[in-house]
mmCIF file of C-alpha atoms in Angstrom:
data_model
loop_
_atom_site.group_PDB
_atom_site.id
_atom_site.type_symbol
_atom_site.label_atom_id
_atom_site.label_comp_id
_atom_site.label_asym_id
_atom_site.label_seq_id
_atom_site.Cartn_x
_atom_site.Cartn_y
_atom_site.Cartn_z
ATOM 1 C CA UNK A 1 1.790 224.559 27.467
ATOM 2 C CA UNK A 2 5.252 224.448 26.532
ATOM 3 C CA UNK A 3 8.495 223.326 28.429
ATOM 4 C CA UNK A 4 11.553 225.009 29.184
ATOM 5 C CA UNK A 5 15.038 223.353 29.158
ATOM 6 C CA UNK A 6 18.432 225.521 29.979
ATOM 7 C CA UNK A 7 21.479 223.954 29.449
ATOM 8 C CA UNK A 8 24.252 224.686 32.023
ATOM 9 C CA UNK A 9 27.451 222.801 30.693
ATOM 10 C CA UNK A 10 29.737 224.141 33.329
ATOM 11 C CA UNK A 11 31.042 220.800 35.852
ATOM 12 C CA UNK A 12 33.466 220.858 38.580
ATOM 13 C CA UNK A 13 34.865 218.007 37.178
ATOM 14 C CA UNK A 14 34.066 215.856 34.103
ATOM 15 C CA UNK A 15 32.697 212.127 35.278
ATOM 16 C CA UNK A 16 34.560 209.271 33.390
ATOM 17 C CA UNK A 17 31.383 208.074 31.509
ATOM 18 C CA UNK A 18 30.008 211.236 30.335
ATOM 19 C CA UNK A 19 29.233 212.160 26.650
ATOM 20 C CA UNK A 20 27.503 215.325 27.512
ATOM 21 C CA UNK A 21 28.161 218.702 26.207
ATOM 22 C CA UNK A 22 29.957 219.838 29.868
ATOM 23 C CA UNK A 23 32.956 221.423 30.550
ATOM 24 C CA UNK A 24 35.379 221.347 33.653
ATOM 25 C CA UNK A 25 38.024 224.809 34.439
ATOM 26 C CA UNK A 26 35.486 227.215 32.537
ATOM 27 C CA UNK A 27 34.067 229.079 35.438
ATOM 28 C CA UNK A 28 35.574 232.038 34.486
ATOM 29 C CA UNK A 29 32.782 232.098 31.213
ATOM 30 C CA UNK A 30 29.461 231.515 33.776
ATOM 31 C CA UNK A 31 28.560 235.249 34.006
ATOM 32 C CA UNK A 32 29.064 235.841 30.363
ATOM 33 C CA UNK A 33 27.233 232.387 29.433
ATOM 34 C CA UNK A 34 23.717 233.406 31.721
ATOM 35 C CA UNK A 35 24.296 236.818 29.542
ATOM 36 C CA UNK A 36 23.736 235.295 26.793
ATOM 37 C CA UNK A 37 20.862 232.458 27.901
ATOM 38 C CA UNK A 38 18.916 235.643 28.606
ATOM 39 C CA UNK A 39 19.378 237.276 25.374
ATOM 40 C CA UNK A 40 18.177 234.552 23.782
ATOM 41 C CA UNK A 41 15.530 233.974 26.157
ATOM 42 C CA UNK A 42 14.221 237.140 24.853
ATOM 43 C CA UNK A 43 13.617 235.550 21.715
ATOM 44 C CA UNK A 44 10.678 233.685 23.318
ATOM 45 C CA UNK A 45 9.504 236.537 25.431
ATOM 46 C CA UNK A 46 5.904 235.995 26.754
ATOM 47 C CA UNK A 47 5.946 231.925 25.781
ATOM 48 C CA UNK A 48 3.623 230.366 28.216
ATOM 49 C CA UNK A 49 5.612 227.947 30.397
ATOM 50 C CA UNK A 50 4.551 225.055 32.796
ATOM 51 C CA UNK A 51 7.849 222.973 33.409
ATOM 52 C CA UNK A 52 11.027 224.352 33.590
ATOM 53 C CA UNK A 53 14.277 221.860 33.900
ATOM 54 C CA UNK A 54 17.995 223.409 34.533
ATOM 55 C CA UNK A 55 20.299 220.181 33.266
ATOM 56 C CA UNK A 56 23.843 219.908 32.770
ATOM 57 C CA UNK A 57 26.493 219.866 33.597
ATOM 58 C CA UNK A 58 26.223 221.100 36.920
ATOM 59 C CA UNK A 59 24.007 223.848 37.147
ATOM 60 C CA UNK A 60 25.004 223.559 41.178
ATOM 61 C CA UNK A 61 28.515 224.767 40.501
ATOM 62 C CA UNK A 62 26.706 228.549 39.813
ATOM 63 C CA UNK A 63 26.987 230.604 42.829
ATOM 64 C CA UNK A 64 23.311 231.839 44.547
ATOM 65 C CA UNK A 65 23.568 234.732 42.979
ATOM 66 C CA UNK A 66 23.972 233.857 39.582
ATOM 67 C CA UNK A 67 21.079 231.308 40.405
ATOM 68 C CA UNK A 68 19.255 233.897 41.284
ATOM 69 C CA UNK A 69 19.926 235.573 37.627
ATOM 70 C CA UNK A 70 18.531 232.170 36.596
ATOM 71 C CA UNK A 71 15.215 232.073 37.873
ATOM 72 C CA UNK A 72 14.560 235.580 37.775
ATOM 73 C CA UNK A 73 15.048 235.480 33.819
ATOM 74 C CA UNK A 74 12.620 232.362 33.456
ATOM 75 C CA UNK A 75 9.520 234.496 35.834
ATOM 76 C CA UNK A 76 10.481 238.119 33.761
ATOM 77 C CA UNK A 77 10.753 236.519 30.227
ATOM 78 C CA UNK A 78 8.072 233.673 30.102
ATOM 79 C CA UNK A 79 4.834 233.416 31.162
ATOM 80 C CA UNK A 80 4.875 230.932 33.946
ATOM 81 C CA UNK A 81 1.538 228.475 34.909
ATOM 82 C CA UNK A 82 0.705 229.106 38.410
ATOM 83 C CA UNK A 83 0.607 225.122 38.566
ATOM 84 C CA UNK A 84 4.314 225.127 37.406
ATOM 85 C CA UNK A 85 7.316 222.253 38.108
ATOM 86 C CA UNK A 86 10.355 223.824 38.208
ATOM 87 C CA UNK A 87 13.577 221.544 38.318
ATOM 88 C CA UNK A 88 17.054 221.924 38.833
ATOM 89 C CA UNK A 89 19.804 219.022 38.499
ATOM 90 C CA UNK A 90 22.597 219.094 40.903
ATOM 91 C CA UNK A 91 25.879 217.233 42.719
ATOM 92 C CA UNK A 92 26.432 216.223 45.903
ATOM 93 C CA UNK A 93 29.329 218.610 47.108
ATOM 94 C CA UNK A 94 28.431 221.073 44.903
ATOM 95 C CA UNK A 95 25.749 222.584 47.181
ATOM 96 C CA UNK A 96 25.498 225.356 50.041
ATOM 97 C CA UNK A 97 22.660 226.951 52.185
ATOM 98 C CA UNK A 98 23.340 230.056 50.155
ATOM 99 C CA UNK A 99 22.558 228.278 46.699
ATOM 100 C CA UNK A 100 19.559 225.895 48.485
ATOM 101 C CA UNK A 101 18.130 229.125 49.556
ATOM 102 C CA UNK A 102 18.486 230.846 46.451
ATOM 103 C CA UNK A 103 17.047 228.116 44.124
ATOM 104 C CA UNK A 104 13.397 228.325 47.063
ATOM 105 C CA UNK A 105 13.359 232.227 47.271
ATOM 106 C CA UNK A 106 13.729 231.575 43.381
ATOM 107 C CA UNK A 107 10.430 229.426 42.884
ATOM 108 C CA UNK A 108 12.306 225.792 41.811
ATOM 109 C CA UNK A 109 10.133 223.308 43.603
ATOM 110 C CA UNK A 110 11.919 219.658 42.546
ATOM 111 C CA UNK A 111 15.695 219.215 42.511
ATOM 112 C CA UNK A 112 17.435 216.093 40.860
ATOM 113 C CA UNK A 113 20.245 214.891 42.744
ATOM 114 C CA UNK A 114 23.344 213.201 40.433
ATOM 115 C CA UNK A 115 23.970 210.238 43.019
ATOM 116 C CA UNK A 116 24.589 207.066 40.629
ATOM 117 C CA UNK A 117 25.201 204.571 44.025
ATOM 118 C CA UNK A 118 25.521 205.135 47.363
ATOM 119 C CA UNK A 119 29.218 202.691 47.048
ATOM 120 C CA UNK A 120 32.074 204.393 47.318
ATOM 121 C CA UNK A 121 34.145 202.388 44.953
ATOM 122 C CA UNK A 122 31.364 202.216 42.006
ATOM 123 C CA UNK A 123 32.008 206.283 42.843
ATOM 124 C CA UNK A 124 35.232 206.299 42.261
ATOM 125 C CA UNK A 125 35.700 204.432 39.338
ATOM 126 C CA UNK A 126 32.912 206.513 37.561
ATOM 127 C CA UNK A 127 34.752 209.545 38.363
ATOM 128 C CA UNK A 128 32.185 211.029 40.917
ATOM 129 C CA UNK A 129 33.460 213.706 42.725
ATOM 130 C CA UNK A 130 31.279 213.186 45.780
ATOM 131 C CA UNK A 131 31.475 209.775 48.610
ATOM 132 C CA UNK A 132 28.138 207.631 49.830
ATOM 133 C CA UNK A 133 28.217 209.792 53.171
ATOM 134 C CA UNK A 134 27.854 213.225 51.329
ATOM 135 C CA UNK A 135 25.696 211.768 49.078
ATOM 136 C CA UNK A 136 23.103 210.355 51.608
ATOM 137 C CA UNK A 137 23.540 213.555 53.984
ATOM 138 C CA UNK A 138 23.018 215.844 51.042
ATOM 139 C CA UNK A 139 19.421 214.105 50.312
ATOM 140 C CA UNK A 140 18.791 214.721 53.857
ATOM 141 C CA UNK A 141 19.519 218.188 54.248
ATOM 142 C CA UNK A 142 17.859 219.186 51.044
ATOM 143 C CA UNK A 143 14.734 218.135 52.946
ATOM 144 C CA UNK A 144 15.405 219.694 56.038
ATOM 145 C CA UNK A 145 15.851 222.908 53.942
ATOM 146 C CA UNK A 146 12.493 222.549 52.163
ATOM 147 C CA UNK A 147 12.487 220.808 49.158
ATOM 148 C CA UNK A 148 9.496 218.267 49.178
ATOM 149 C CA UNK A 149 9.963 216.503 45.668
ATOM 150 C CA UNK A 150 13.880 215.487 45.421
ATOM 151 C CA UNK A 151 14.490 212.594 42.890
ATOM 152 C CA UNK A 152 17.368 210.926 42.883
ATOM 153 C CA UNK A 153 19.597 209.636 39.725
ATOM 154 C CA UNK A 154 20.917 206.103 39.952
ATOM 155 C CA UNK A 155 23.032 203.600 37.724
ATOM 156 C CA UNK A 156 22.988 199.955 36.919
ATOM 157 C CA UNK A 157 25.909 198.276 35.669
ATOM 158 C CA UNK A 158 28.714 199.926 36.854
ATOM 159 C CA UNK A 159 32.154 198.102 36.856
ATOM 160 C CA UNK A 160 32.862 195.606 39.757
ATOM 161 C CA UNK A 161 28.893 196.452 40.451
ATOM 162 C CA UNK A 162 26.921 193.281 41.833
ATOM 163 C CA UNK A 163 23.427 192.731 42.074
ATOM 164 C CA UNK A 164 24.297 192.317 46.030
ATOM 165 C CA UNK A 165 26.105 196.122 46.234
ATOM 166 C CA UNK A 166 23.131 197.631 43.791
ATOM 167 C CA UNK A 167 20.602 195.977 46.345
ATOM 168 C CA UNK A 168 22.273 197.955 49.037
ATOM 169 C CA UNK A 169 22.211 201.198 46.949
ATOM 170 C CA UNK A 170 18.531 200.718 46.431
ATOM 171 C CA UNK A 171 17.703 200.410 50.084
ATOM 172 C CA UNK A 172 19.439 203.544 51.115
ATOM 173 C CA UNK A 173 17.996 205.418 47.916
ATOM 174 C CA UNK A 174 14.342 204.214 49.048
ATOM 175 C CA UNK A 175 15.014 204.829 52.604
ATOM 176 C CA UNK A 176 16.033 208.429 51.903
ATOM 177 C CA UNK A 177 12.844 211.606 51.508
ATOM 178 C CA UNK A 178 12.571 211.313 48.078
ATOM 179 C CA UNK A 179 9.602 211.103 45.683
ATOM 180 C CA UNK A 180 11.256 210.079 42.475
ATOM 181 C CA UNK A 181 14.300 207.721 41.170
ATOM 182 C CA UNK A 182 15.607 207.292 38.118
ATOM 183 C CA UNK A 183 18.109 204.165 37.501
ATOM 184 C CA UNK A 184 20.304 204.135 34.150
ATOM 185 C CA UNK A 185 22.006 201.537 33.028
ATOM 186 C CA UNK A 186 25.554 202.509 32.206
ATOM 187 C CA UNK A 187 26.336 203.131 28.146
ATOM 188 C CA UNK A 188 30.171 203.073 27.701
ATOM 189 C CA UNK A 189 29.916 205.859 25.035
ATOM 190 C CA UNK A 190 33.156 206.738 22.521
ATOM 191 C CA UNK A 191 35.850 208.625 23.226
ATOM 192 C CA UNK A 192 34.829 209.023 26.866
ATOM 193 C CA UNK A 193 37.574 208.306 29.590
ATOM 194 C CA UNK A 194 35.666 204.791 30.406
ATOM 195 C CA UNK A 195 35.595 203.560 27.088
ATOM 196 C CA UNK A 196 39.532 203.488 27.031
ATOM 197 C CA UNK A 197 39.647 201.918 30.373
ATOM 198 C CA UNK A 198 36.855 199.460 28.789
ATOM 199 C CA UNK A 199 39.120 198.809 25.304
ATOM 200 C CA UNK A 200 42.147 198.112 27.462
ATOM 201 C CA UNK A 201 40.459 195.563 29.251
ATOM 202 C CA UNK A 202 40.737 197.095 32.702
ATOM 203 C CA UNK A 203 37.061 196.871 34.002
ATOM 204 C CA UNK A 204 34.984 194.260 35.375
ATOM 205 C CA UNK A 205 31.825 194.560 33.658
ATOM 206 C CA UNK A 206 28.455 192.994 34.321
ATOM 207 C CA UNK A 207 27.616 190.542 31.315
ATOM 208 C CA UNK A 208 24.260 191.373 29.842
ATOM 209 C CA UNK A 209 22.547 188.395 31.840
ATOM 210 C CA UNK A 210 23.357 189.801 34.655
ATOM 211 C CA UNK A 211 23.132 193.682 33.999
ATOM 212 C CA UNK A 212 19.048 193.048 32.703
ATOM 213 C CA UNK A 213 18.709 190.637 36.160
ATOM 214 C CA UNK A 214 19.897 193.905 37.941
ATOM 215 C CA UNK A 215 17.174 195.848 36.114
ATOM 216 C CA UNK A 216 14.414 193.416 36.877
ATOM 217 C CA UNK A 217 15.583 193.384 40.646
ATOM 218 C CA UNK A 218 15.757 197.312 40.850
ATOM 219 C CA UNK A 219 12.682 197.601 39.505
ATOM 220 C CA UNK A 220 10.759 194.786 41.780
ATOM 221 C CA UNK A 221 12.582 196.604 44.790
ATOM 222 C CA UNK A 222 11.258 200.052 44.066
ATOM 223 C CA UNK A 223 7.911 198.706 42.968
ATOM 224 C CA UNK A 224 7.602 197.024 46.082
ATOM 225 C CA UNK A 225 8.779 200.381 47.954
ATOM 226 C CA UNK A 226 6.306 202.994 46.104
ATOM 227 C CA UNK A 227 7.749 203.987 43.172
ATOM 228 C CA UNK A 228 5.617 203.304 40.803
ATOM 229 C CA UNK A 229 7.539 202.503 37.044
ATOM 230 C CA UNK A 230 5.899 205.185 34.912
ATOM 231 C CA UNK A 231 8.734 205.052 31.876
ATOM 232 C CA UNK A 232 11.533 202.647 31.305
ATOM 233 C CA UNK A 233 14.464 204.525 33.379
ATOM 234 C CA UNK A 234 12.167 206.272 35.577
ATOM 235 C CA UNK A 235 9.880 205.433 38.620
ATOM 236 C CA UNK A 236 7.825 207.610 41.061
ATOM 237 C CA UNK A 237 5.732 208.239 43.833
ATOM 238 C CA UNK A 238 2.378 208.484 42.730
ATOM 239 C CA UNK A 239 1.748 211.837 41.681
ATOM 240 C CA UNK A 240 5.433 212.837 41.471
ATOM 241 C CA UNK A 241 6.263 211.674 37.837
ATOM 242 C CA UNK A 242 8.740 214.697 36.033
ATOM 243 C CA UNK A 243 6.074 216.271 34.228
ATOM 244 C CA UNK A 244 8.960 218.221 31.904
ATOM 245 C CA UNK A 245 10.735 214.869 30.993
ATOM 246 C CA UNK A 246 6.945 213.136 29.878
ATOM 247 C CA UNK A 247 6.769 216.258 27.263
ATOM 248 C CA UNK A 248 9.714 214.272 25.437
ATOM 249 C CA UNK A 249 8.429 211.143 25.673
ATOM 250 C CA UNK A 250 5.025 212.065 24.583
ATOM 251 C CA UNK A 251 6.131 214.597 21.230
ATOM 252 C CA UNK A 252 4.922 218.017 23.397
ATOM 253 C CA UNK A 253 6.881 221.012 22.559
ATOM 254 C CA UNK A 254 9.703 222.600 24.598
ATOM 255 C CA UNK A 255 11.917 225.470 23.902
ATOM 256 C CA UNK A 256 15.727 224.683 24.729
ATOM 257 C CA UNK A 257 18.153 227.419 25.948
ATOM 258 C CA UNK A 258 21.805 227.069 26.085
ATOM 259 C CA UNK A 259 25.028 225.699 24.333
ATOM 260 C CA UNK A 260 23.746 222.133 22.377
ATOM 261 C CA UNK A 261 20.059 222.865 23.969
ATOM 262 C CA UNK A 262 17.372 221.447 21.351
ATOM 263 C CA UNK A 263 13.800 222.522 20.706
ATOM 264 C CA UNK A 264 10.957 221.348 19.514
ATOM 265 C CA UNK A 265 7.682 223.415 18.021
ATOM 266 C CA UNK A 266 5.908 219.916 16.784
ATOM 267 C CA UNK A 267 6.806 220.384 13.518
ATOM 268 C CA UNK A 268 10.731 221.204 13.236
ATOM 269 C CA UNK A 269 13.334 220.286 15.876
ATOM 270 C CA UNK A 270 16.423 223.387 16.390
ATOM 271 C CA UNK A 271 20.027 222.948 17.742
ATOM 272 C CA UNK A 272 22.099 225.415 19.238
ATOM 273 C CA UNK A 273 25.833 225.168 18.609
ATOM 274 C CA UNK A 274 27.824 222.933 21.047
ATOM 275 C CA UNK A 275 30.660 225.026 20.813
ATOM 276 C CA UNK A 276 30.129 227.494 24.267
ATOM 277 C CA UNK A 277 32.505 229.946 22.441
ATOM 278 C CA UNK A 278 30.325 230.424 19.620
ATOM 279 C CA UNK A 279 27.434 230.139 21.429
ATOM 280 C CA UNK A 280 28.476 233.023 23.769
ATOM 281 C CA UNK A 281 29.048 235.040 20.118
ATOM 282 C CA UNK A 282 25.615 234.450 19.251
ATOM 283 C CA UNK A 283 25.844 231.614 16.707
ATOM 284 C CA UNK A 284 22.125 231.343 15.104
ATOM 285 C CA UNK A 285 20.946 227.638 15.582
ATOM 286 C CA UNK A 286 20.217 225.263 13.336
ATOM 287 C CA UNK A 287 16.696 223.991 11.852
ATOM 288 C CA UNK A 288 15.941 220.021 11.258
ATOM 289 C CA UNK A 289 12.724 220.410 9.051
ATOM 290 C CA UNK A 290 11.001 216.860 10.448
ATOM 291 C CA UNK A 291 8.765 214.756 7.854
ATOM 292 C CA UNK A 292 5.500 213.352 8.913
ATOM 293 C CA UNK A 293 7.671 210.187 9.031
ATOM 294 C CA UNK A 294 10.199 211.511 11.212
ATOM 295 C CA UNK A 295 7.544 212.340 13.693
ATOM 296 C CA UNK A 296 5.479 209.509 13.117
ATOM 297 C CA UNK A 297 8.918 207.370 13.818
ATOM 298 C CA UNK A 298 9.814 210.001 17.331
ATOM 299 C CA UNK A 299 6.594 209.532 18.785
ATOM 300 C CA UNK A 300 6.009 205.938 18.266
ATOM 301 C CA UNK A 301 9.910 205.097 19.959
ATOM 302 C CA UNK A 302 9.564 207.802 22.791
ATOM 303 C CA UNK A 303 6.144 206.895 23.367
ATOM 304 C CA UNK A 304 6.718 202.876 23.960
ATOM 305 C CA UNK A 305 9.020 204.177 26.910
ATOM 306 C CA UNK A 306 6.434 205.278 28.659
ATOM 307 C CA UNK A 307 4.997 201.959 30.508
ATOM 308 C CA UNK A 308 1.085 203.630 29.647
ATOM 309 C CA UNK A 309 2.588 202.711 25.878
ATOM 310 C CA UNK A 310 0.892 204.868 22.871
ATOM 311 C CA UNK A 311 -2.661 205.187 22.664
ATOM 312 C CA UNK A 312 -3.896 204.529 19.015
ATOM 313 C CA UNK A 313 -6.553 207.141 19.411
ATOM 314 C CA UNK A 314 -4.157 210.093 20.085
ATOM 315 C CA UNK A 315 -2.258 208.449 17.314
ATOM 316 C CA UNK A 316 -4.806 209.209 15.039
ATOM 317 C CA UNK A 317 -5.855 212.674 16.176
ATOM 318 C CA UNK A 318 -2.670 214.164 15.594
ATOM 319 C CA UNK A 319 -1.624 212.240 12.546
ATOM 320 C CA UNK A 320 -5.115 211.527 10.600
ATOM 321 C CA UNK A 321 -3.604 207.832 10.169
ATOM 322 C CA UNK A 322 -4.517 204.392 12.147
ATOM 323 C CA UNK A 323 -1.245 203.058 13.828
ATOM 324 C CA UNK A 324 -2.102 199.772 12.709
ATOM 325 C CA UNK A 325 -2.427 200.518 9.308
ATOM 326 C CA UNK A 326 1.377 201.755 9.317
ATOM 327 C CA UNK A 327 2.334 199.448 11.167
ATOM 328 C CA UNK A 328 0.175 196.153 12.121
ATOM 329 C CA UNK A 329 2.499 194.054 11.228
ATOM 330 C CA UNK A 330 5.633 195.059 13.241
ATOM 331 C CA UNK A 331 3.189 195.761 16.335
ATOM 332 C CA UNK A 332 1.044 192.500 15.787
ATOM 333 C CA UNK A 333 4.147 190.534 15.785
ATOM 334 C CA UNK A 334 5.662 191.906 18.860
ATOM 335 C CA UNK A 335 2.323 191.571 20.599
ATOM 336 C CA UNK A 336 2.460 187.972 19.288
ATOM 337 C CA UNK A 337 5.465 187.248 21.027
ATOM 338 C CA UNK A 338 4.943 188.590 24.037
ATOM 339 C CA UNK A 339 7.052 191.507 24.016
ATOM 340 C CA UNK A 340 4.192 193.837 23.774
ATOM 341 C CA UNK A 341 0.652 194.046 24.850
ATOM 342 C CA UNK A 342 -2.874 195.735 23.013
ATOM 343 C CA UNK A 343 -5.450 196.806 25.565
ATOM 344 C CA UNK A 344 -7.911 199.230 25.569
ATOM 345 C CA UNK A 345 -6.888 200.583 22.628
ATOM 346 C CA UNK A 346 -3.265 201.171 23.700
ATOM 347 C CA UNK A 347 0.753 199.376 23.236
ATOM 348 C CA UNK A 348 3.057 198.744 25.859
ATOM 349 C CA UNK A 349 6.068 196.384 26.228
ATOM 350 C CA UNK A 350 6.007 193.780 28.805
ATOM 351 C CA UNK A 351 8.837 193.795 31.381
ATOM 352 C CA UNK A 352 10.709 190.972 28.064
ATOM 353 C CA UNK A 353 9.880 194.013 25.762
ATOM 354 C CA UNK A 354 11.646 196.527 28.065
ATOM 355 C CA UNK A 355 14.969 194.014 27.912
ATOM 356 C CA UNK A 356 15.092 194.296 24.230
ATOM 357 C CA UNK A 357 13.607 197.687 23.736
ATOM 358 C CA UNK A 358 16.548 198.748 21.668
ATOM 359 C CA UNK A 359 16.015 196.464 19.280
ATOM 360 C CA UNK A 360 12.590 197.044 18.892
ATOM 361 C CA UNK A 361 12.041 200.383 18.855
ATOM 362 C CA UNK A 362 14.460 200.559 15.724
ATOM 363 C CA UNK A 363 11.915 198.732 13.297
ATOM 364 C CA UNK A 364 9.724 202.216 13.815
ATOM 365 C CA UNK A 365 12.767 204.122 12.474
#
C-alpha cells in the first residue's frame, strides 16, 4: 500500500540548526493551511493507505481541534489498512491533555518526540524551546495517557557535546517507555542561525574522530539496551521499526501533502511549492520525470541505509538488470575492503562502511 506524509510547517519557534521548510509567528494561517491539505487530499480520494506520518514543523503547536480536522480528513479521504501506523511528530512543551486526547480519539497510534538530549545546555545552544525535565516528564506522561509506541529523536555532535554528556543522554532516553530512537548527527546546514555562529568561530565542535566514536558508542549502548539498529540513524525495539520511514528507504510509494511535501508513484517524484502563501492559493506542483538511472541510483543509496542492505534479487525483479552487472566493480571493491559485506545474496556496510557512508553512496549517483 501506499504512505501518507502531511507536512505541518508551522513551529513555535525556529531551532538554530534547522533547514526545514517551518515557520515561527504564522499561526494565524493554520486554519486556512488544513483547508487547503484537505482540498488537495481530495485529489487522492479513495488511495489505499497503511502509514500515515504528520512531520514538521510542529504539528503539536495545532490546537485538538484542528487535530481533530487532521485525522478525520486522512479516515474520510483515504482508504485506511485496518493494520495501519499512524504517526505524529511533536515538542516537548508544545503538548496538552486536550491535544494527547485528540490525536487517540483520532486513531494516531506512535508519536515522535523532538528531544535531541536530555542536557540542558546542548538545549540551549540548539535553540530548543523545551529543558531535560519537560523533556523526560513529557515521555512519561505520553505513556501514562496511552501511547504504547513513542520514539524518541536524538542528536550526536552537538557543540560543547562530549561522549561523557551523550552517554548520560542515552541512559535517560533508554530508561524512558519508549520503543524506538533515532540519533542524528548534527549537519551545520547554510544559512541557518548555527552556521553563522559556526563561521564566526563561536562553537566548540566535536572533531570528526570524536563525533564517529560518539556514533559507535550510541549505537553499542542502545544495542546493548534493545534497540535493535535497523537503518543507519534509526534503532528499535523489535517489532517497532517506523514502517512509513522504511517506504523511503526501500523506493515504495507515498503521497505527500502540504507546503514542500514530495511524492513518489515509482516512476516520477512531485514537489509542492515551499512557499505556504502560494501553496494556500493552490499552486499546482511540480513533476521530476525519474530515469531508470535515477531510480536505479535512489534505491541503491536509500537502500544501503538500511543495515538488511539491498537484496540483489528484488534488485532484479523490479529492474530486469543484475546489480552486479551495473555495478560489480564499485560493490566488489567496497566488499574488498571491508566496508561492505555479500551474503545470502544481499549488501550491507559494516559498522567502517556506515562511518564513510557519504562517500560511498555517491559512486551510485
Amino acid at each position: 500500500m501506499t504512505g501518507l506524509y502531511i507536512h505541518i510547517p508551522f513551529c513555535k519557534q525556529k531551532c538554530k540548526y534547522c533547514d526545514f521548510v517551518s515557520f515561527s509567528g504564522m499561526e494565524n494561517l493554520t486554519e486556512q493551511y488544513i483547508d487547503a491539505l484537505e482540498n488537495e487530499a481530495r485529489g487522492f480520494y479513495g488511495e489505499k493507505i497503511d502509514t500515515v506520518f504528520i512531520g514538521g514543523g510542529t504539528p503539536t503547536v495545532l490546537t485538538a481541534k484542528q487535530l481533530k480536522r487532521l485525522t478525520d480528513m486522512c479516515f474520510d479521504l483515504f482508504e485506511i489498512s485496518n493494520e495501519y501506523e499512524f504517526t505524529i511528530e511533536a515538542n516537548p512543551g508544545t503538548l496538552d491533555d486536550d491535544k494527547i486526547s485528540s490525536a487517540l480519539a483520532g486513531g494516531i497510534n506512535r508519536i515522535s518526540v523532538g528531544v535531541q538530549s536530555f542536557n540542558d545546555n546542548e538545549l540551549q545552544q540548539i535553540g530548543r524551546i523545551h529543558n531535560s525535565e519537560t523533556a523526560y516528564n513529557t515521555i512519561c506522561h505520553l505513556k501514562n495517557m496511552g501511547f504504547d509506541n513513542i520514539n524518541i529523536d536524538l542528536m550526536t555532535a552537538l557543540p560543547s557535546q562530549t561522549e561523557q554528556s551523550l552517554m548520560s543522554t542515552l541512559q535517560t532516553a533508554v530508561s524512558l517507555p519508549v520503543k524506538h530512537i533515532s540519533a542524528y548527527s548534527l549537519i551545520i546546514e547554510e544559512g541557518t542561525p548555527i552556521a553563522k555562529e559556526y563561521d564566526a568561530g563561536m562553537l566548540d565542535m566535536p572533531d570528526e574522530d570524536t563525533e564517529h566514536g560518539m556514533y559507535a558508542a550510541a549505537a553499542d549502548v542502545l544495542k546493548r539496551n534493545g534497540f535493535l539498529q535497523y537503518e543507519i540513524s534509526n534503532f528499535a525495539v523489535n517489532g517497532f521499526e517506523c514502517r512509513h520511514n522504511i517506504k523511503y528507504w526501500t523506493a515504495e510509494k507515498y503521497i505527500g501533502l502540504g507546503a514542500a511535501a514530495h511524492s513518489y508513484d515509482g516512476a516520477n517524484r512531485y514537489f509542492n511549492t515551499s512557499d505556504i502563501k502560494a501553496y494556500l492559493q493552490g499552486a499546482p506542483r511540480e513533476t521530476v520525470v525519474l530515469t531508470e538511472q535515477d531510480r536505479i541510483s535512489e534505491f541503491i543509496i536509500t537502500g544501503l541505509r538500511m543495515i538488511s542492505g539491498i537484496d540483489e534479487n528484488v534488485f532484479f525483479k523490479k529492474f530486469g538488470k543484475k546489480i552486479d552487472r551495473l555495478y560489480g566493480a564499485e560493490l566488489n571493491k567496497f566488499v574488498s575492503m571491508g566496508f561492505m559485506t555479500y551474503n545470502g545474496g544481499r549488501y550491507a556496510l559494516t559498522p567502517r562502511g556506515i562511518d564513510v557512508s557519504n562517500s560511498i553512496l555517491c559512486e551510485f549517483v
